[in-house]
Coordinates of C-alpha atoms in Angstrom, one line a residue:
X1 CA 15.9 56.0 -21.5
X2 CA 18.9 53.3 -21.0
X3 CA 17.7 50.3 -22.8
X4 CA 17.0 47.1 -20.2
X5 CA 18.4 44.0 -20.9
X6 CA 16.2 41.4 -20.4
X7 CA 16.7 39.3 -17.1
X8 CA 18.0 35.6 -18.3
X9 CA 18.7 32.7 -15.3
X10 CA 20.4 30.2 -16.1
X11 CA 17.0 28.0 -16.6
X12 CA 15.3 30.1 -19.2
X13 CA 18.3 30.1 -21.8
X14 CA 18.0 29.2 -25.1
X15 CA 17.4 25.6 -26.3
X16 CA 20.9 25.5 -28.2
X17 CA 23.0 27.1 -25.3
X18 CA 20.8 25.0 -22.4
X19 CA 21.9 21.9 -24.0
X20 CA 25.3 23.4 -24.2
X21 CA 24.9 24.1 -20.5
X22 CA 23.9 20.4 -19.5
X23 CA 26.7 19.2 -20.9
X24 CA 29.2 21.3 -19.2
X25 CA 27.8 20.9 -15.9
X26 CA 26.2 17.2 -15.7
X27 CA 29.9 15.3 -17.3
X28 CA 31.2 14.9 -13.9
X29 CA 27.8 14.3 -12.1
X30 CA 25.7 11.7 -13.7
X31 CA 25.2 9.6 -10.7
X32 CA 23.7 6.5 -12.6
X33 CA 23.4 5.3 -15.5
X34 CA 19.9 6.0 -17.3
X35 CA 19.6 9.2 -14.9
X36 CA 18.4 12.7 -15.8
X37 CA 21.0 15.5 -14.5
X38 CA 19.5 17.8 -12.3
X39 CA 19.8 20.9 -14.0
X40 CA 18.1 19.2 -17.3
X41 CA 15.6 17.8 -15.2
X42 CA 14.8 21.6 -14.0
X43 CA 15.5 22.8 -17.8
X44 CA 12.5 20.0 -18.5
X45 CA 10.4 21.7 -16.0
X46 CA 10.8 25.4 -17.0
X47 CA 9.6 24.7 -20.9
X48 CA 6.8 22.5 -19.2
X49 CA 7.9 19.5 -20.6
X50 CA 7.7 17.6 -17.3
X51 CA 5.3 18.9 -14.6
X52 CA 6.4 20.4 -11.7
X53 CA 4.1 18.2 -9.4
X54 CA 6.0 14.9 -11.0
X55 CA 8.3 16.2 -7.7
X56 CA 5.9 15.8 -5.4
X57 CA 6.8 13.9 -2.1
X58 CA 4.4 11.5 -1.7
X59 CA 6.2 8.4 -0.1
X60 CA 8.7 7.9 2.6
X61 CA 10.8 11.1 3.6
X62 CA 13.8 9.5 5.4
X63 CA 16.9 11.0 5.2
X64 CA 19.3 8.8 2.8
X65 CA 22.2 7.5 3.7
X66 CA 25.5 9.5 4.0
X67 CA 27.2 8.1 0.9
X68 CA 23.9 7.8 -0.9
X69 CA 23.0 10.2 -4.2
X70 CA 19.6 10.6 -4.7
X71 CA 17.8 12.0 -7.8
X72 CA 16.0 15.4 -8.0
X73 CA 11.9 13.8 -7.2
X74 CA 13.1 11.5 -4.7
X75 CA 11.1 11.8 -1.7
X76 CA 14.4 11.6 0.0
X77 CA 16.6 14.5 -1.6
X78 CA 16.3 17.7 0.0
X79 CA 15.9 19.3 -3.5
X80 CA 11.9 17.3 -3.6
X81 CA 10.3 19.3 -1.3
X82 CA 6.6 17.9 -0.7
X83 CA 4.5 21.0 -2.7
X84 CA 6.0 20.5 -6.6
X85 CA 5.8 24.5 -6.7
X86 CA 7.9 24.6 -4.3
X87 CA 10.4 22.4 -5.3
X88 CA 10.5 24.6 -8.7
X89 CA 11.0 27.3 -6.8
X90 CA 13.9 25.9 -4.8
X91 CA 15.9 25.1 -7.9
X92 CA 15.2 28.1 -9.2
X93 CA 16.5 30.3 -6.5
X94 CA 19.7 27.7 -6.4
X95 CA 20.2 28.1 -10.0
X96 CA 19.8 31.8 -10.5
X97 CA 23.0 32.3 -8.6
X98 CA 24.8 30.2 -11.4
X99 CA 25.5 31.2 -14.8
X100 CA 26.7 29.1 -17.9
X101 CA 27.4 30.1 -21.3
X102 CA 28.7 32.0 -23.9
X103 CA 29.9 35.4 -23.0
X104 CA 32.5 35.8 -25.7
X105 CA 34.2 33.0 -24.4
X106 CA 32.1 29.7 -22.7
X107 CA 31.7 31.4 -18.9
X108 CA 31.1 29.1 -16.0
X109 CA 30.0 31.4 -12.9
X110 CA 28.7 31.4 -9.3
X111 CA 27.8 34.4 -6.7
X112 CA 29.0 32.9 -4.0
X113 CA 31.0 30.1 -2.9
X114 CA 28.8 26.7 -1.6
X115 CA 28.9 23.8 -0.3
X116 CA 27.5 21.4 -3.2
X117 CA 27.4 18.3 -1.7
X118 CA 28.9 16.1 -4.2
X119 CA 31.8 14.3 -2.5
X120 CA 29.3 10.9 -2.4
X121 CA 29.1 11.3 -6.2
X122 CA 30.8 8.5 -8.2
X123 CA 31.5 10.9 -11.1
X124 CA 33.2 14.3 -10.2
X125 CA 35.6 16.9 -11.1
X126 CA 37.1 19.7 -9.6
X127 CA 39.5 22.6 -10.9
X128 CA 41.6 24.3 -8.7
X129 CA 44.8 26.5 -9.4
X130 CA 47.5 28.7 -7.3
X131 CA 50.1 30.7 -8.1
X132 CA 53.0 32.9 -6.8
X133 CA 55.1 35.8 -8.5
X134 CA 58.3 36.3 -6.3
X135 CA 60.6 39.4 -6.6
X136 CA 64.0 38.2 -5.0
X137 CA 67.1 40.2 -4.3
X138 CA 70.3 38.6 -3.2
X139 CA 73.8 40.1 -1.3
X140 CA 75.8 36.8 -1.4
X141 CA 79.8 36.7 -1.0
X142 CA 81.9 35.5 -3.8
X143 CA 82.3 33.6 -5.7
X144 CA 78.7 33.7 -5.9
X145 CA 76.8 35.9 -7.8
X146 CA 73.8 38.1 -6.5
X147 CA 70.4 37.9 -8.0
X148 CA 68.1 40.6 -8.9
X149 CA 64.3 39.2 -10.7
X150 CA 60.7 38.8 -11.4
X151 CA 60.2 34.8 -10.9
X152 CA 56.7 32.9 -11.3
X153 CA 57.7 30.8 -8.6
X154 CA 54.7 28.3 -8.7
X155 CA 52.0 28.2 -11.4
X156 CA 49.8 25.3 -10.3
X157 CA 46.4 23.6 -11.9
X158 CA 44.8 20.8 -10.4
X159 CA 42.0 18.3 -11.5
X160 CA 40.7 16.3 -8.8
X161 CA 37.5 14.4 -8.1
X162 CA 36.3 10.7 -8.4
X163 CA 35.9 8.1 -11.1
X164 CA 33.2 5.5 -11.0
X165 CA 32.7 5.0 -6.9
X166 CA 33.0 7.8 -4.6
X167 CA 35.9 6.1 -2.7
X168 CA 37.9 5.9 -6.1
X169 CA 39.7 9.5 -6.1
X170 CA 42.3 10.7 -8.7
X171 CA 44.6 13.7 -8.1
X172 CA 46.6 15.7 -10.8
X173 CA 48.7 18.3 -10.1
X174 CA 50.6 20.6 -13.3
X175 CA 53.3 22.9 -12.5
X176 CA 54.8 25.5 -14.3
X177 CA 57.6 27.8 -13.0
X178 CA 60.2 30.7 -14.5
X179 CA 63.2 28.7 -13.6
X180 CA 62.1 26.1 -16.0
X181 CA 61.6 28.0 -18.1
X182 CA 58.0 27.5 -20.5
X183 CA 58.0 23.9 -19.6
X184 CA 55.0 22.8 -17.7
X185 CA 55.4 19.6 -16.3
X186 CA 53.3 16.9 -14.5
X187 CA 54.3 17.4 -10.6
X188 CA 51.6 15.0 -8.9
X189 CA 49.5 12.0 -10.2
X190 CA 47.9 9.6 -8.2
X191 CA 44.8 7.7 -6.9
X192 CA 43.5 6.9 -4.1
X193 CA 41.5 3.1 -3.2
X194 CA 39.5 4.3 0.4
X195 CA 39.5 0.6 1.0
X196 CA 37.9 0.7 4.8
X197 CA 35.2 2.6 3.8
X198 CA 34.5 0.4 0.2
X199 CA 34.8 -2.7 1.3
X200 CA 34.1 -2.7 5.2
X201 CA 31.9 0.1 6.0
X202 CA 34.8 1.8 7.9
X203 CA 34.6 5.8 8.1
X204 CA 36.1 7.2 5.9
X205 CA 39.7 7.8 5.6
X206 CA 40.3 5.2 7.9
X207 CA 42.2 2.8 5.8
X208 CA 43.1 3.6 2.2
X209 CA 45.9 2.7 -0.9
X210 CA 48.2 5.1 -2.7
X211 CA 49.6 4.4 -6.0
X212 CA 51.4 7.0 -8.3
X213 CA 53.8 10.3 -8.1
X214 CA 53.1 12.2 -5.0
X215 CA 54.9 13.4 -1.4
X216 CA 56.6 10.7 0.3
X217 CA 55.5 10.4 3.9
X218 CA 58.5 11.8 6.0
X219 CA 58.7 16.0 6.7
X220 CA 56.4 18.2 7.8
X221 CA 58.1 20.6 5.4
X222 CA 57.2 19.3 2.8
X223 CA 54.0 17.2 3.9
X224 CA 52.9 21.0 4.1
X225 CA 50.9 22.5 1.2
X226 CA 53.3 25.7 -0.7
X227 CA 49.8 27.5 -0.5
X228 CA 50.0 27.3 3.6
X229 CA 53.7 28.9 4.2
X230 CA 54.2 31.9 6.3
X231 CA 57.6 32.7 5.0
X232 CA 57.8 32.4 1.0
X233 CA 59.4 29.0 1.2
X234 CA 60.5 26.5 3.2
X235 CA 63.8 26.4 4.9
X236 CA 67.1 25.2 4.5
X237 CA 67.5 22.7 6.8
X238 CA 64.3 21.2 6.2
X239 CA 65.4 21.4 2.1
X240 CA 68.4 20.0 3.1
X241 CA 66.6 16.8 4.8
X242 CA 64.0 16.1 2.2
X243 CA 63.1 12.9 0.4
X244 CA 60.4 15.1 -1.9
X245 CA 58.4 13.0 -4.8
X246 CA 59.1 9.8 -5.9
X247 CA 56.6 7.0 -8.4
X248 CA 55.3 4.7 -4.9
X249 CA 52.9 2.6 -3.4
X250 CA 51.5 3.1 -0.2
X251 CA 49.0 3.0 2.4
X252 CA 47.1 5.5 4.6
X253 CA 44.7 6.1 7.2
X254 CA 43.3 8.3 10.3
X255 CA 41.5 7.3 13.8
X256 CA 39.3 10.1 15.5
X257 CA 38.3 8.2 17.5
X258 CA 41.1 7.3 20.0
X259 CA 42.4 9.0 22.8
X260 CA 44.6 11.4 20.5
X261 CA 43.5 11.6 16.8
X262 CA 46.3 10.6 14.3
X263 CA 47.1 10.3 11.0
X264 CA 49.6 7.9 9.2
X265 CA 51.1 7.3 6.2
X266 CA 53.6 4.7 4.8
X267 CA 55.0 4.1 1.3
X268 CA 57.2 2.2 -0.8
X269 CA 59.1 4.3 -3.5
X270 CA 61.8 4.5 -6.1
X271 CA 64.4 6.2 -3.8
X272 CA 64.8 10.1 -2.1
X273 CA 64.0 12.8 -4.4
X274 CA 63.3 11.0 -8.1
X275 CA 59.8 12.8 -8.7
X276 CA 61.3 14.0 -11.6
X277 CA 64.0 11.5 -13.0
X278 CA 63.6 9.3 -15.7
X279 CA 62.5 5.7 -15.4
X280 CA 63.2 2.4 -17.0
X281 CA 66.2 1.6 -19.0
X282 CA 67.0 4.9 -20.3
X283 CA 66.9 6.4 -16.9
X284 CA 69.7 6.5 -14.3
X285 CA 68.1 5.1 -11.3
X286 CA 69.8 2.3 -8.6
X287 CA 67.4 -1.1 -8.0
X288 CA 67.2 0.0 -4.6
X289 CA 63.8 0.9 -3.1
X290 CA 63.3 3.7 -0.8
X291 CA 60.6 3.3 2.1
X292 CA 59.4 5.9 4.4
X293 CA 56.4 6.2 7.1
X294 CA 54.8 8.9 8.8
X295 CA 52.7 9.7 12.0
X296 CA 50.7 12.6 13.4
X297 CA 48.3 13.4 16.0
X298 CA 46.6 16.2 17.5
X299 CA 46.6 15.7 21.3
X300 CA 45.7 18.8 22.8
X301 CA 42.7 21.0 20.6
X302 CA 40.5 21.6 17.6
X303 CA 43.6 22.2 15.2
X304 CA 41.9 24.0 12.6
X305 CA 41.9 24.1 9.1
X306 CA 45.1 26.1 8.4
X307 CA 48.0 24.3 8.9
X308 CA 49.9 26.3 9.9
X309 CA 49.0 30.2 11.0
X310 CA 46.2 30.8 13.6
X311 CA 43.7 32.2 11.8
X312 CA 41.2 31.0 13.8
X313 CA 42.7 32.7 16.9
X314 CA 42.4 29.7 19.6
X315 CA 41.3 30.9 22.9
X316 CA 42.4 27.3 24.3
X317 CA 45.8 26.0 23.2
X318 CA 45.7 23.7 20.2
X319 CA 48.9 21.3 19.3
X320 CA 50.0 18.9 16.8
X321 CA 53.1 16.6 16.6
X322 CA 54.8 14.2 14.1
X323 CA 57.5 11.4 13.7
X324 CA 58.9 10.0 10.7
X325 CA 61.2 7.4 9.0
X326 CA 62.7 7.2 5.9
X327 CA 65.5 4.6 4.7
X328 CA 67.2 3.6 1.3
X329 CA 70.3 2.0 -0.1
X330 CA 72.3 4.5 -2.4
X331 CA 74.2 2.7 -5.5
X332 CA 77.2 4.0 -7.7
X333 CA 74.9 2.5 -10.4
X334 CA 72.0 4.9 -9.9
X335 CA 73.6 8.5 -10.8
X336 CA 70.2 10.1 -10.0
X337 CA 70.5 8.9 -6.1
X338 CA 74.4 9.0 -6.0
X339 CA 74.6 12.6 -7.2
X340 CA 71.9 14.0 -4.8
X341 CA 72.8 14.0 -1.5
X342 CA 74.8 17.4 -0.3
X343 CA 77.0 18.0 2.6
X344 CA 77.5 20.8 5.6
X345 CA 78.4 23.1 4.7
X346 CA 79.8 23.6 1.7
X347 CA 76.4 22.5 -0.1
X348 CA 78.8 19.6 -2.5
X349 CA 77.4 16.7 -3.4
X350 CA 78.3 13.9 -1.0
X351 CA 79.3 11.9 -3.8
X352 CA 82.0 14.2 -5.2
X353 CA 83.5 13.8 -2.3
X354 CA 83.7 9.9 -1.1
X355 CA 86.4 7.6 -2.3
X356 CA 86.2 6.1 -6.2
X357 CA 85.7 3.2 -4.6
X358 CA 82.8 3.6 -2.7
X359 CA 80.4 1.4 -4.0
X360 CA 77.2 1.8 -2.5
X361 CA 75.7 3.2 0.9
X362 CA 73.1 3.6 3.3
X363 CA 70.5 6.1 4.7
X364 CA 68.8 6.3 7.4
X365 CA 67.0 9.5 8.4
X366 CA 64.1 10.2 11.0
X367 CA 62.1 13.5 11.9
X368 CA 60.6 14.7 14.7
X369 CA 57.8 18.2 14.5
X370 CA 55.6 19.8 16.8
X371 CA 53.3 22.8 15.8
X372 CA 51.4 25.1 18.6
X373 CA 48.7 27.7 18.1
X374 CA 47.2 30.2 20.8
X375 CA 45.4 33.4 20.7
X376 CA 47.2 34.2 17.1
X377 CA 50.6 33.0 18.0
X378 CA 51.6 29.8 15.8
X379 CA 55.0 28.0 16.4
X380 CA 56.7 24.9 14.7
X381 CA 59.9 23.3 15.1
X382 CA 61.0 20.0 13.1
X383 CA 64.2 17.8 14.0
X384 CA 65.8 16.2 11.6
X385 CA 68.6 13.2 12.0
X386 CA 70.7 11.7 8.6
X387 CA 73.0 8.7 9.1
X388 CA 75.1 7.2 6.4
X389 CA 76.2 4.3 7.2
X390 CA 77.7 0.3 5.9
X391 CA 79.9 2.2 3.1
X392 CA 81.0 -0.8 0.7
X393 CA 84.5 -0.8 -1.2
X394 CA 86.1 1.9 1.5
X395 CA 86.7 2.1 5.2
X396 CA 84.7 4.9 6.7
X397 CA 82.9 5.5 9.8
X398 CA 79.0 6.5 10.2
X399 CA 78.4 10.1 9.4
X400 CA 75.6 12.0 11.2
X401 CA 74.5 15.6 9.6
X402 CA 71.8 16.8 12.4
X403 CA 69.5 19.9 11.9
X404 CA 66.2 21.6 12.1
X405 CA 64.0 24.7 11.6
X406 CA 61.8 26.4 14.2
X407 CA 59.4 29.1 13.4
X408 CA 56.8 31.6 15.1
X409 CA 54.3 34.1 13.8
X410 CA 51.8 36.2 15.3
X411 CA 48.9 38.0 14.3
X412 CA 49.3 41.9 15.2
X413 CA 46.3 42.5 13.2
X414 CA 44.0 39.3 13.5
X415 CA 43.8 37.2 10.4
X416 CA 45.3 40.1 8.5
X417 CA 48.8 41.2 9.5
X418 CA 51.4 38.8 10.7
X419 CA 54.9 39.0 11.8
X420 CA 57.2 36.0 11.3
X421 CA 60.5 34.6 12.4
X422 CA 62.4 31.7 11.7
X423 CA 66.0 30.2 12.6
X424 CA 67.2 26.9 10.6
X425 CA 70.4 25.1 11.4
X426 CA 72.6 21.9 9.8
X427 CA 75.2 20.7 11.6
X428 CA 77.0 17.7 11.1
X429 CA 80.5 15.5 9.8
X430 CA 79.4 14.6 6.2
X431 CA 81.6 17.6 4.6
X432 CA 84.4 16.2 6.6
X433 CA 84.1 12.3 6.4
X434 CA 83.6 12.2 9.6
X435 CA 87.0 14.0 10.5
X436 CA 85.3 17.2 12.5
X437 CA 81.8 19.0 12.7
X438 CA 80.9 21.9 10.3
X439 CA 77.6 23.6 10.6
X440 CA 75.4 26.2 8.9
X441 CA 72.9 28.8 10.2
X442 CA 69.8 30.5 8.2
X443 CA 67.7 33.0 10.3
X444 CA 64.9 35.3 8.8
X445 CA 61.6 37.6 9.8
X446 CA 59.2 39.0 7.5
X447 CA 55.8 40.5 7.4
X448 CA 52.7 38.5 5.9
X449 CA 49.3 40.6 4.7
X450 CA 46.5 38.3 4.0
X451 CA 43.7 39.6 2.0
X452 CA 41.5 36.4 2.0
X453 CA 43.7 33.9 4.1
X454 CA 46.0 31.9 2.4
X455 CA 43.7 32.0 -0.9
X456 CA 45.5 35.9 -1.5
X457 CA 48.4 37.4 0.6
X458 CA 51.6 38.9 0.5
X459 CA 54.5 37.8 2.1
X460 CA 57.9 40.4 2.8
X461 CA 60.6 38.6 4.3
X462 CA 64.5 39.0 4.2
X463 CA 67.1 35.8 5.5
X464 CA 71.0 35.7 6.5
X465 CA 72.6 33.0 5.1
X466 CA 75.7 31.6 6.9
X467 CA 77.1 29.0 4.2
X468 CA 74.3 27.0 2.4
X469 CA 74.3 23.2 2.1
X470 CA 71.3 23.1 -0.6
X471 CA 71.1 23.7 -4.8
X472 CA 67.3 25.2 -4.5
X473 CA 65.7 27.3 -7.6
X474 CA 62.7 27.2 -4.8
X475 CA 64.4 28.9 -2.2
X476 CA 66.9 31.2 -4.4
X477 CA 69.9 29.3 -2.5
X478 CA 73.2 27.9 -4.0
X479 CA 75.8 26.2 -2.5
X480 CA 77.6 28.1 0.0
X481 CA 75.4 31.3 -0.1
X482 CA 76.9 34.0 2.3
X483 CA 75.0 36.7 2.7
X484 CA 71.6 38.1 2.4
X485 CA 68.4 37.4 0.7
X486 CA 65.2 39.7 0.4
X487 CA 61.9 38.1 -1.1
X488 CA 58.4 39.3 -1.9
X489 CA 55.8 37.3 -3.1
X490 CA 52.2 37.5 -4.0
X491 CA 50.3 34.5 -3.4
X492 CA 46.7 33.9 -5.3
X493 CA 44.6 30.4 -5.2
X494 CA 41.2 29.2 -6.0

């Protein structure tokens, strides 16, 4: 006969590996100082040194408050039911869906996903990581070269949570990608104050401060999550238009309660697209700050939880729209700004082409989105507008480069099989000077299969380029791409 291995829940380890276990799961939720984390508490009640009954309900049973953490044996947690045995046994049945330990390797596990209820805990921390492997294939016209590779487009792992109050959060975000090759770098890190609901009582959300690396507030595009694309990437035009990461400052905040429920977001930032560049005096920024604000609504619908396809097939039509600003002086001075900007539709840098003595510039550029879904159909379009304008040390007139992206998908198998199309144009006189309009098309379609929603799919798609005004390793697009480009990606998160 098979030998049987001995049942072992997660309570009835041994001493040595329960303390192990305590610590790994209690660091990020001891709610107060002097407090006894709950699964030591339950730990103290399976080897009888505290009795079960010391859980009994005897005074008030009100509910607590929404931000309020109570302790396992307060009346008011719904963990202290009023018959101890019972309370026992409700812990026990929570916990013998969790396993910690060793397993040739320390194994944190859970049988199902749940909602813990720990968002009102001052001390928390969550993991969380995504990832995409890409197989591109490119057709381009010389004199650029076609491309034929495996690439780990996105290797992300996040630690999130909160530190000391509940409305102090911390976000950290670690990338690592093919095209840089085994460098991992730090892509987000910020915190967030929820001031409104700290210091006033407001709901939360409705008022908060931003201080760190992060998204500037201006595209959809990018405002966008790469976890919640229907095509593999973003497109051109909306590349093209971005402001990306930058170190800021800023302010948020939401309102659900008035007659369409928006969102908003303004910051203050080192300048468009210096996420990555090197600060202080050995770094090649300008002194000019870079400023940028954001607002969105939902005015027709329950929008959902996925941004962007329908997977929870509205019956009634659901929209969202956006607006956005962002504005900056551009300096000779700051080679990290000067050098970044590209024009239609050649994809060259602006700066290689102004006058030597240009000595500084500015920028002005807005964006305008609206997003649809019905009965599996989802569609988004976002405008965007550049001017450069008040060129110092040369005569030259405003330029304005113009473009956007519009996109629609539909579920021919619901929340499973989707079919996609996109179109994305730039047209404009930056390439020129101002002397004539050039412009530059990108239109694609592809097929998406997700096996657990955004969390695991695979995405087909295939694009014809019409001269590219970008320098993207993202998007597999170099200046003045003509031609095709094929992509398949597998997508996993958790």
């Amino acid at each position: 006969m098979d030998s049987i291995v001995p049942y072992r829940p997660l309570l009835t380890l041994d001493p040595d590996v329960r303390f192990l276990t305590a610590i790994a799961i209690n660091v990020a939720l001891i709610v107060s100082l002097g407090s006894v984390p709950a699964f030591a508490q339950e730990s103290m009640i399976a080897s009888n040194a505290v009795a079960p009954a010391s859980y009994d309900a005897a005074a008030d049973r009100s509910s607590p408050a929404a931000d309020q953490v109570c302790d396992i044996g307060d009346p008011r947690s719904p963990w202290t039911p009023g018959d101890g045995a019972v309370a026992s046994a409700e812990l026990r049945r929570f916990s013998d869906t969790i396993r910690v330990g060793y397993d040739d390797g320390f194994v944190l596990a859970s049988l199902r996903e749940r909602n813990l209820e720990t968002d009102a805990f001052p001390f928390r921390l969550k993991v969380n990581g995504w990832g995409q492997l890409r197989h591109t294939a490119s057709d381009v016209a010389l004199p650029n070269t076609d491309l034929n590779q495996f690439q780990m487009k996105r290797a992300r792992l996040i630690l999130s949570g909160n530190a000391f109050l509940p409305d102090l959060n911390y976000f950290t975000q670690f990338d690592g990608r093919s095209s840089s090759g085994d460098n991992m770098r730090l892509l987000d890190f910020y915190l967030n104050y929820d001031i409104g609901h700290a210091q006033f009582g407001f709901e939360k959300g409705t008022f908060g401060f931003r201080a760190g690396k992060y998204k500037m507030p201006f595209t959809m595009a990018r405002w966008l999550s790469g976890k919640e694309f229907e095509f593999s990437d973003r497109s051109v035009a909306s590349t093209y238009f971005d402001v990306n990461r930058s170190l800021a400052i800023g302010l948020f905040g939401q309102s659900k309660h008035t007659a369409i429920p928006i969102e908003w977001e303004t910051a203050i930032f080192n300048g468009f697209v210096t996420g990555g560049a090197e600060t202080g005096s050995s770094g090649n920024l300008d002194d000019n700050f870079a400023y940028s604000i954001r607002l969105q609504g939902y005015p027709i619908g329950d929008w959902g939880s996925s941004q962007l396809a329908d997977f929870e097939s509205h019956d009634r039509l659901a929209m969202r729209v956006g607006c956005a600003f962002a504005g900056t002086t551009i300096s000779r001075n700051g080679s990290t700004e000067f050098n970044t900007p590209r024009v239609v539709d050649s994809g060259q840098t602006f700066a290689s082409i102004l006058p030597v003595a240009v000595d500084s510039y500015h920028v002005a550029q807005f964006a305008v989105d609206t997003s649809f879904k019905w009965r599996g159909w989802s569609t988004t379009m976002e405008y965007y507008f550049r001017n450069l304008s008040d060129f110092e040390g040369a005569a030259l007139p405003s330029l304005l480069d113009h473009g956007f992206w519009f996109q629609v998908g539909y579920f021919v198998v619901p929340e499973k099989l989707q079919v996609l199309t996109r179109w994305s144009r730039v047209d404009g006189d930056s390439g020129t000077l101002g002397a004539s309009d050039q412009s530059t098309d990108e239109v694609g379609a592809g097929l998406a299969w997700y096996l657990r929603g955004n969390r695991a799919k695979l995405v087909t798609d295939v694009t014809r380029l019409d001269g590219a005004p970008i320098s993207s390793s993202a998007l597999d697009v170099n200046p003045g791409d003509r031609g095709w480009l094929f992509r398949t990606q597998m997508q996993f998160s958790f």
